[in-house]
Every structure is written in C-alpha cells, then in structure tokens.
PDB file of C-alpha atoms in Angstrom:
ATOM      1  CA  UNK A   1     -81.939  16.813  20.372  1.00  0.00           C
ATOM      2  CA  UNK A   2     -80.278  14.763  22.807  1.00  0.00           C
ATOM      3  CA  UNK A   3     -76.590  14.690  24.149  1.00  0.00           C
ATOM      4  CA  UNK A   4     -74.137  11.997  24.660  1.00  0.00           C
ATOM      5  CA  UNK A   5     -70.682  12.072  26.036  1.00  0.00           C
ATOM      6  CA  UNK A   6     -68.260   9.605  25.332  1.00  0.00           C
ATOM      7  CA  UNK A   7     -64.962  10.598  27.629  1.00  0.00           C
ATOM      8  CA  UNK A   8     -62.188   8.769  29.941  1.00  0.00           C
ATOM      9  CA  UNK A   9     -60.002   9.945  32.376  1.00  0.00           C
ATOM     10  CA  UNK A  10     -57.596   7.678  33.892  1.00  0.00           C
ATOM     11  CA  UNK A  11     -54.834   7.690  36.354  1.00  0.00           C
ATOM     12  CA  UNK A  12     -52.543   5.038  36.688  1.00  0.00           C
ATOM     13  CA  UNK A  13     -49.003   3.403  35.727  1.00  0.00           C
ATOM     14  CA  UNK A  14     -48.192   1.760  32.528  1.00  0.00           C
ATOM     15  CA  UNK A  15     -47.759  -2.391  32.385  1.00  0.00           C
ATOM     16  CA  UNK A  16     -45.622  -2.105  29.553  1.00  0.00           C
ATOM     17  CA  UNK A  17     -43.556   0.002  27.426  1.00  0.00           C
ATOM     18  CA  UNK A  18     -45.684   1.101  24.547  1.00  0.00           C
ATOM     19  CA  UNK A  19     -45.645  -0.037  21.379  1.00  0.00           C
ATOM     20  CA  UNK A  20     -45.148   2.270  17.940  1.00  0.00           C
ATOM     21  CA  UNK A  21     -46.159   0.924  14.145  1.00  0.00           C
ATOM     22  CA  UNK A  22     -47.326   2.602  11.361  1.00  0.00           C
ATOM     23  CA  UNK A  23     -50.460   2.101   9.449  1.00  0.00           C
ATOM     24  CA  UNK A  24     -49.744   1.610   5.812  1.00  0.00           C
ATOM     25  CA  UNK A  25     -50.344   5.652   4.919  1.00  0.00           C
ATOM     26  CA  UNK A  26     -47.713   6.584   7.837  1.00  0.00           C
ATOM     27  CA  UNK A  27     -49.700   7.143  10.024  1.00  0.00           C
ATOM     28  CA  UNK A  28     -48.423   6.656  13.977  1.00  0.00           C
ATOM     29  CA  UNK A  29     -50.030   4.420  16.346  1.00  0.00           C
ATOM     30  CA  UNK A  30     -49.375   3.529  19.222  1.00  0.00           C
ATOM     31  CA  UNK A  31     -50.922   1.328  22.272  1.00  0.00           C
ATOM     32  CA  UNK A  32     -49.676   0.735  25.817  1.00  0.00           C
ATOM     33  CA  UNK A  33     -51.528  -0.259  28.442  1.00  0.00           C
ATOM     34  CA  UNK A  34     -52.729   1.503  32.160  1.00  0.00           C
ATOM     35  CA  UNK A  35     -53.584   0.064  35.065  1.00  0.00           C
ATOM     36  CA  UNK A  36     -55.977   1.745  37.809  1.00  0.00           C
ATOM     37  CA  UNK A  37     -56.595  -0.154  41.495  1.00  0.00           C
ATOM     38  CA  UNK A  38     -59.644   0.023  42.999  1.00  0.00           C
ATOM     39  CA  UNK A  39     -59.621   0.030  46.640  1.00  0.00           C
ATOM     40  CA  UNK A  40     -62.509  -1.120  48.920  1.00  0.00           C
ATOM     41  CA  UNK A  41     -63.486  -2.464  52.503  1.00  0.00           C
ATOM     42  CA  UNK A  42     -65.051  -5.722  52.869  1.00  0.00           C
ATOM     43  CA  UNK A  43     -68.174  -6.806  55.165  1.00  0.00           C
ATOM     44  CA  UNK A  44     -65.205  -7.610  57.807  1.00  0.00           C
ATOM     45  CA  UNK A  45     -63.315  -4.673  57.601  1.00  0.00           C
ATOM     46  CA  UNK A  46     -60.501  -5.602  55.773  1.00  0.00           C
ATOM     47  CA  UNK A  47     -59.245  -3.657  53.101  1.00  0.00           C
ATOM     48  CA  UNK A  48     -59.538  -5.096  48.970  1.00  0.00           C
ATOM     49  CA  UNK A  49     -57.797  -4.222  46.495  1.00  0.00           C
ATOM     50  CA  UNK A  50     -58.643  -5.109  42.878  1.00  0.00           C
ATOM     51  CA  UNK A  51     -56.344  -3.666  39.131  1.00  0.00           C
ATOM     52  CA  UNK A  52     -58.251  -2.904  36.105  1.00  0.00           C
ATOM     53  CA  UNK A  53     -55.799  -2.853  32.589  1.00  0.00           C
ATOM     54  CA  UNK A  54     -56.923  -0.223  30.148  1.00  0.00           C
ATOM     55  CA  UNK A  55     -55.627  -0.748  26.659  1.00  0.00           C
ATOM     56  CA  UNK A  56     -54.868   2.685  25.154  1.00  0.00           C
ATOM     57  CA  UNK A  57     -54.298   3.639  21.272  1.00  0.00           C
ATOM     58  CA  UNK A  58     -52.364   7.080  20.700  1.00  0.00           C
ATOM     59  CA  UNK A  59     -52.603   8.086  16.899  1.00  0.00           C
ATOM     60  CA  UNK A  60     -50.178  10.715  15.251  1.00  0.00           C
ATOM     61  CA  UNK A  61     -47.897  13.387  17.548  1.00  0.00           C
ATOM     62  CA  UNK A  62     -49.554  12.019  20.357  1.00  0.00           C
ATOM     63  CA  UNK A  63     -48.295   8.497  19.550  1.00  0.00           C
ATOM     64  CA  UNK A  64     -44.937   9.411  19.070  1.00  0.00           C
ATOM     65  CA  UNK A  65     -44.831  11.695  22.283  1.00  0.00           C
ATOM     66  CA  UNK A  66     -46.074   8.653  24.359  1.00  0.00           C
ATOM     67  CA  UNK A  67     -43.757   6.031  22.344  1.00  0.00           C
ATOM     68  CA  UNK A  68     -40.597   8.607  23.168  1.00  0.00           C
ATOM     69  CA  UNK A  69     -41.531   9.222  26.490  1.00  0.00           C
ATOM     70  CA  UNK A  70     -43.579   6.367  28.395  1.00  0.00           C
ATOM     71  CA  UNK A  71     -42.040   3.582  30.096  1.00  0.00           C
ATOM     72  CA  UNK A  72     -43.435   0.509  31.920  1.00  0.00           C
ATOM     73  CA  UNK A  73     -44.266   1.909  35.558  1.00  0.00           C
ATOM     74  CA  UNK A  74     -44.444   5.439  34.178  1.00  0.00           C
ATOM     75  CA  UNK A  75     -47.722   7.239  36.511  1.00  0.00           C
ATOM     76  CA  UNK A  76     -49.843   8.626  33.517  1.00  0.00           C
ATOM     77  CA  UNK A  77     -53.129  10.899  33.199  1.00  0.00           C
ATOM     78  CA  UNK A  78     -55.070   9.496  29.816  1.00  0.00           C
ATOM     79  CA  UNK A  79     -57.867  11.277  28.389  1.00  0.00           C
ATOM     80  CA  UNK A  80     -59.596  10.194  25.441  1.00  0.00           C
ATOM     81  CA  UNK A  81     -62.783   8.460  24.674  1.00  0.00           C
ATOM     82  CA  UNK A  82     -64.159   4.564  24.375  1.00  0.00           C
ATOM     83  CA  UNK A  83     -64.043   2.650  21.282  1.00  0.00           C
ATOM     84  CA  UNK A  84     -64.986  -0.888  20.832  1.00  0.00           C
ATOM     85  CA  UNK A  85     -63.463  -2.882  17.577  1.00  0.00           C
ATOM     86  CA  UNK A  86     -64.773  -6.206  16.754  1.00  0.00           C
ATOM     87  CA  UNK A  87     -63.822  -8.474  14.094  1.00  0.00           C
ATOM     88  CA  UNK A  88     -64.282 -12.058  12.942  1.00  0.00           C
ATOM     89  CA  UNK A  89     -61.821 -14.760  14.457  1.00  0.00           C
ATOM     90  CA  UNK A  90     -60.250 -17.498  12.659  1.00  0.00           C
ATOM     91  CA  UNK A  91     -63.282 -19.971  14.221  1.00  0.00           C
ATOM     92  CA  UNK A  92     -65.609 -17.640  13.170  1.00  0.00           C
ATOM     93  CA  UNK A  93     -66.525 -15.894  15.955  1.00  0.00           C
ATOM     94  CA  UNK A  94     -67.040 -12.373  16.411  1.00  0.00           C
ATOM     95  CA  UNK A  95     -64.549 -10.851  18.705  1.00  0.00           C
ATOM     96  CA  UNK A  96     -64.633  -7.329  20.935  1.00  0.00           C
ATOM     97  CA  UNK A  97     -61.837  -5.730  22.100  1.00  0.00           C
ATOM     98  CA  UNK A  98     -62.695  -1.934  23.985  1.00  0.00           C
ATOM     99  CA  UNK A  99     -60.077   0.842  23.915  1.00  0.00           C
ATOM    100  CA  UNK A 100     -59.174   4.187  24.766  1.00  0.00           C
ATOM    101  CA  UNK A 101     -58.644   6.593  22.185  1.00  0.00           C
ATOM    102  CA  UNK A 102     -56.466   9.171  23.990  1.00  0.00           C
ATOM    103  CA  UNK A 103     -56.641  12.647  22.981  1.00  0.00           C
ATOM    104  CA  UNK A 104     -54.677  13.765  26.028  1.00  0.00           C
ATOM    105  CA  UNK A 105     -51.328  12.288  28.310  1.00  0.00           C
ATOM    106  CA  UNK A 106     -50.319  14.080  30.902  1.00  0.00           C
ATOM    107  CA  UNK A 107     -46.831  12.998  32.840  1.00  0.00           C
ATOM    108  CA  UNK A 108     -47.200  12.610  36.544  1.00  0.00           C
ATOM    109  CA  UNK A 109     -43.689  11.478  37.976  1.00  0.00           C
ATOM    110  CA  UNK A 110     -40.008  11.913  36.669  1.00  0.00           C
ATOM    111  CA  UNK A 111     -38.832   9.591  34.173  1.00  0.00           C
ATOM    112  CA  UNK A 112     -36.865   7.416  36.590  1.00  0.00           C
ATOM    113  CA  UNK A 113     -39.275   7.575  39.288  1.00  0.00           C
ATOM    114  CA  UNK A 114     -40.708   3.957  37.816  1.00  0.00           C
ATOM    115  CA  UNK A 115     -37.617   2.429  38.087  1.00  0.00           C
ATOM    116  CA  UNK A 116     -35.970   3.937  41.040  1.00  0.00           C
ATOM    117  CA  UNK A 117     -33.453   5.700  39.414  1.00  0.00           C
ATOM    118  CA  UNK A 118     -34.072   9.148  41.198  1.00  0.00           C
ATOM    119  CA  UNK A 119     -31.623  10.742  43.291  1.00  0.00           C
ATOM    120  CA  UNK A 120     -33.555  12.842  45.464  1.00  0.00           C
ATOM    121  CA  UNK A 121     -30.443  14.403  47.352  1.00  0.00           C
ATOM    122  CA  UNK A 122     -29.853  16.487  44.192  1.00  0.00           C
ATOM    123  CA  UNK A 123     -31.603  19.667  43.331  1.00  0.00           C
ATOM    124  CA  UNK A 124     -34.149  18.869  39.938  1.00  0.00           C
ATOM    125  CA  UNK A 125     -32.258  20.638  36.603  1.00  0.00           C
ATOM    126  CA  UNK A 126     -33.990  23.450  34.819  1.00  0.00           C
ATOM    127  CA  UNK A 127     -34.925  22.488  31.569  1.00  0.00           C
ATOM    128  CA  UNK A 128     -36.375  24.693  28.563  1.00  0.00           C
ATOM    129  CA  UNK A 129     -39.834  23.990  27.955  1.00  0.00           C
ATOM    130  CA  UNK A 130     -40.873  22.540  24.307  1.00  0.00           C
ATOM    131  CA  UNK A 131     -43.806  22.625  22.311  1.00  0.00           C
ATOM    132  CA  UNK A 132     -44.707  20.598  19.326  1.00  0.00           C
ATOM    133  CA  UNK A 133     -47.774  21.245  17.269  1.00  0.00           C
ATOM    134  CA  UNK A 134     -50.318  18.370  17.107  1.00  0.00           C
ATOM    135  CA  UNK A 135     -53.526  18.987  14.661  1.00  0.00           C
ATOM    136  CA  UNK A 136     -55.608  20.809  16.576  1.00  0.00           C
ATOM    137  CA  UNK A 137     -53.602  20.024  19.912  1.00  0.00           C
ATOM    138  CA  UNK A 138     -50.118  21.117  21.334  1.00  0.00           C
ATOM    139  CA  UNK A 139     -47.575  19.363  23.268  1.00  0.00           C
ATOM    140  CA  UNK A 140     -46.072  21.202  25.820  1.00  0.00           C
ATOM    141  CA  UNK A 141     -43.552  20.568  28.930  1.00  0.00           C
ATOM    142  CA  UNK A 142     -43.652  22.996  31.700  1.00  0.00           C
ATOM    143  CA  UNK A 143     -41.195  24.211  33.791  1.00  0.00           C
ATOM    144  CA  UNK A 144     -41.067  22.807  37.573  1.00  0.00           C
ATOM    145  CA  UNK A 145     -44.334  24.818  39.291  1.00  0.00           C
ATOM    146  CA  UNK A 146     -44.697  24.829  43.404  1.00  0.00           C
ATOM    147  CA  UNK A 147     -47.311  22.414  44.597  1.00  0.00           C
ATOM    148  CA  UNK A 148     -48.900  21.500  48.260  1.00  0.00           C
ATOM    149  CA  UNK A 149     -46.247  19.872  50.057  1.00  0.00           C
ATOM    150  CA  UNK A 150     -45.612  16.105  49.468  1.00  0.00           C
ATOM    151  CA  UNK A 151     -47.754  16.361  46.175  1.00  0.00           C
ATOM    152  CA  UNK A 152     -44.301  15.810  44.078  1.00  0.00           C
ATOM    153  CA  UNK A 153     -40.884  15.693  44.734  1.00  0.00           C
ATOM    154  CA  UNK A 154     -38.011  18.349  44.277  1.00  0.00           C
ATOM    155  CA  UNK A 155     -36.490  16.007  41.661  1.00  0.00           C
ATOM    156  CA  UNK A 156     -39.845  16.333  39.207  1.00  0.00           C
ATOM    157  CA  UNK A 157     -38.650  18.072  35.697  1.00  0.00           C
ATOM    158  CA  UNK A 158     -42.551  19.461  35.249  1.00  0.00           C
ATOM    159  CA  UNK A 159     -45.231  17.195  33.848  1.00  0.00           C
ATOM    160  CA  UNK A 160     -45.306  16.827  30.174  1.00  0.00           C
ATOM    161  CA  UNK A 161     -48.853  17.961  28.747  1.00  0.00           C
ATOM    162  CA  UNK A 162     -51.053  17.708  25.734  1.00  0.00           C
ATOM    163  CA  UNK A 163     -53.585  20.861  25.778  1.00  0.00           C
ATOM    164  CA  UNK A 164     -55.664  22.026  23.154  1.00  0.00           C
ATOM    165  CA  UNK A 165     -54.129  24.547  21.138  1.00  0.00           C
ATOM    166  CA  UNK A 166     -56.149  28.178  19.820  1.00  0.00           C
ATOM    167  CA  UNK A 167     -56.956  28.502  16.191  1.00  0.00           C
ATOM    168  CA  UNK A 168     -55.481  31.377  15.793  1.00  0.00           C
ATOM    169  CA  UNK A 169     -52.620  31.280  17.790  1.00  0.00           C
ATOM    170  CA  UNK A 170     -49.275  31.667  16.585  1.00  0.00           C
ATOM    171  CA  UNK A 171     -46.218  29.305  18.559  1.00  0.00           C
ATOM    172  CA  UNK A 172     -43.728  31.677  18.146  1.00  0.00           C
ATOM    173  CA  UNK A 173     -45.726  34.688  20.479  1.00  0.00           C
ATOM    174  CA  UNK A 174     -46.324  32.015  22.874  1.00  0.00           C
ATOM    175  CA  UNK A 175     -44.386  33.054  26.762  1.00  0.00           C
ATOM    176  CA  UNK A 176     -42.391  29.437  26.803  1.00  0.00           C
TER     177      UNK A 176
END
C-alpha cells in the first residue's frame, strides 16, 4: 500500500476581508484569500520579489472564527489541504479553480497591527483565554507567552489557535 499526503502550510497576510455564506443546509463557509512573497536573487545580484494569492475555504466553527476575526492585512498561519473544483462555464468550457481547505488558522499579529492602529507605548491587556469546540477540533486563544526578542511585540494579545482536540477530553477540566 502506498501513501499520499495532501497538506498546506502557509504564512502570509490576507488581501481581503473574508467572506461568510451559508450553504443551503446551514452550513458556514467561508473564503478569503492569502498572499505569500517569494524572494530571490537574480543572475545580477539584485534582489526579486514575486506574491502568490492562495484562495482559502473555511467550513463550519472554523469559518465563523476566521469571518469574526480576519481582516484584510491580518498575518495568518493556514493549514489545510488542496482541492481543485471544476465546473462547466457558460461557453462550455470546463473551468479549474484550486483551493485550500483549511483545517487550521493560527493568528500571528494583533488585530490592529494590519492597519496601524497599535499603540505600542501601552502595556498589552490580559485577556481570558476562550475555547470553542469545533468537531473534532478546538479553538483556543492563549494568553500572551515570552518569545525571542523582536519575534512579537509587547502589544500582541496571544495568537488565536485551532488545535486538535482529544476524544475523550472534557472542556471543563481543561487549565484555561
């Protein structure tokens, strides 16, 4: 027997604020996209720069964590895996469109840290951590943790995480 993997990991900042629908069951959806830059050094030795967008689908919790949180310019950590849709166009031709299905969003900068809006004179407030049960997944925002200097600054609130969630495990004997 043979493996495969199908799995993405991105980094980058959002082009757009999402957008949330519903499928006709209910269901949440929703799809933002991510750009990444690539960075290179030409035969002259100048430095290149090229963006890649990455369209991204969030379905249930997940999609209504992103569509409540995410904002154009937001830095983001996606995880999920590659899907390609195609369908037949009006001229009748068959059209592709790739995607990531994200099974995991990670925060990496404050909310107003997109825009600007951060005053870093001021000490980052404390705020009480939440979790939200997802399936077989768990949204989670964790206090502010020390990192290597520079990494983040004093103003960051504490990523907001999706990590898998035990079985077995019961959210009220959980420590936050």
């Amino acid at each position: 027997m043979s493996r495969t993997l199908n799995k993405v990991q991105l980094i980058g900042r959002l082009g757009a604020d999402p957008q949330m629908k519903y499928t006709a069951s209910g269901v949440p959806v929703t799809t933002f996209s991510v750009a990444t830059n690539r960075q290179w050094q030409d035969k002259e030795g100048g430095f290149r720069e090229e963006t890649d967008w990455h369209n991204v689908v969030a379905w249930d919790k997940l999609a209504q964590t992103c569509s409540e949180y995410l904002t154009k310019g937001r830095l983001v950590y996606i995880e999920g895996r590659l899907q390609t849709r195609s369908w037949e166009s009006s001229e009748g031709r068959t059209q592709y469109k790739t995607e990531v299905i994200a099974s995991d969003m990670l925060m990496l900068d404050t909310k107003g840290a997109a825009t600007g809006e951060i005053e870093r004179e001021q000490p980052a407030p404390i705020q009480e951590p939440v979790a939200i049960r997802q399936s077989s997944r768990e949204v989670r925002s964790d206090p502010p943790t020390p990192v290597a200097a520079g990494a983040r600054s004093a103003r960051s609130s504490g990523p907001l995480r999706v990590v898998p969630a035990d079985a077995g495990e019961d959210p009220e004997d959980l420590p936050f």
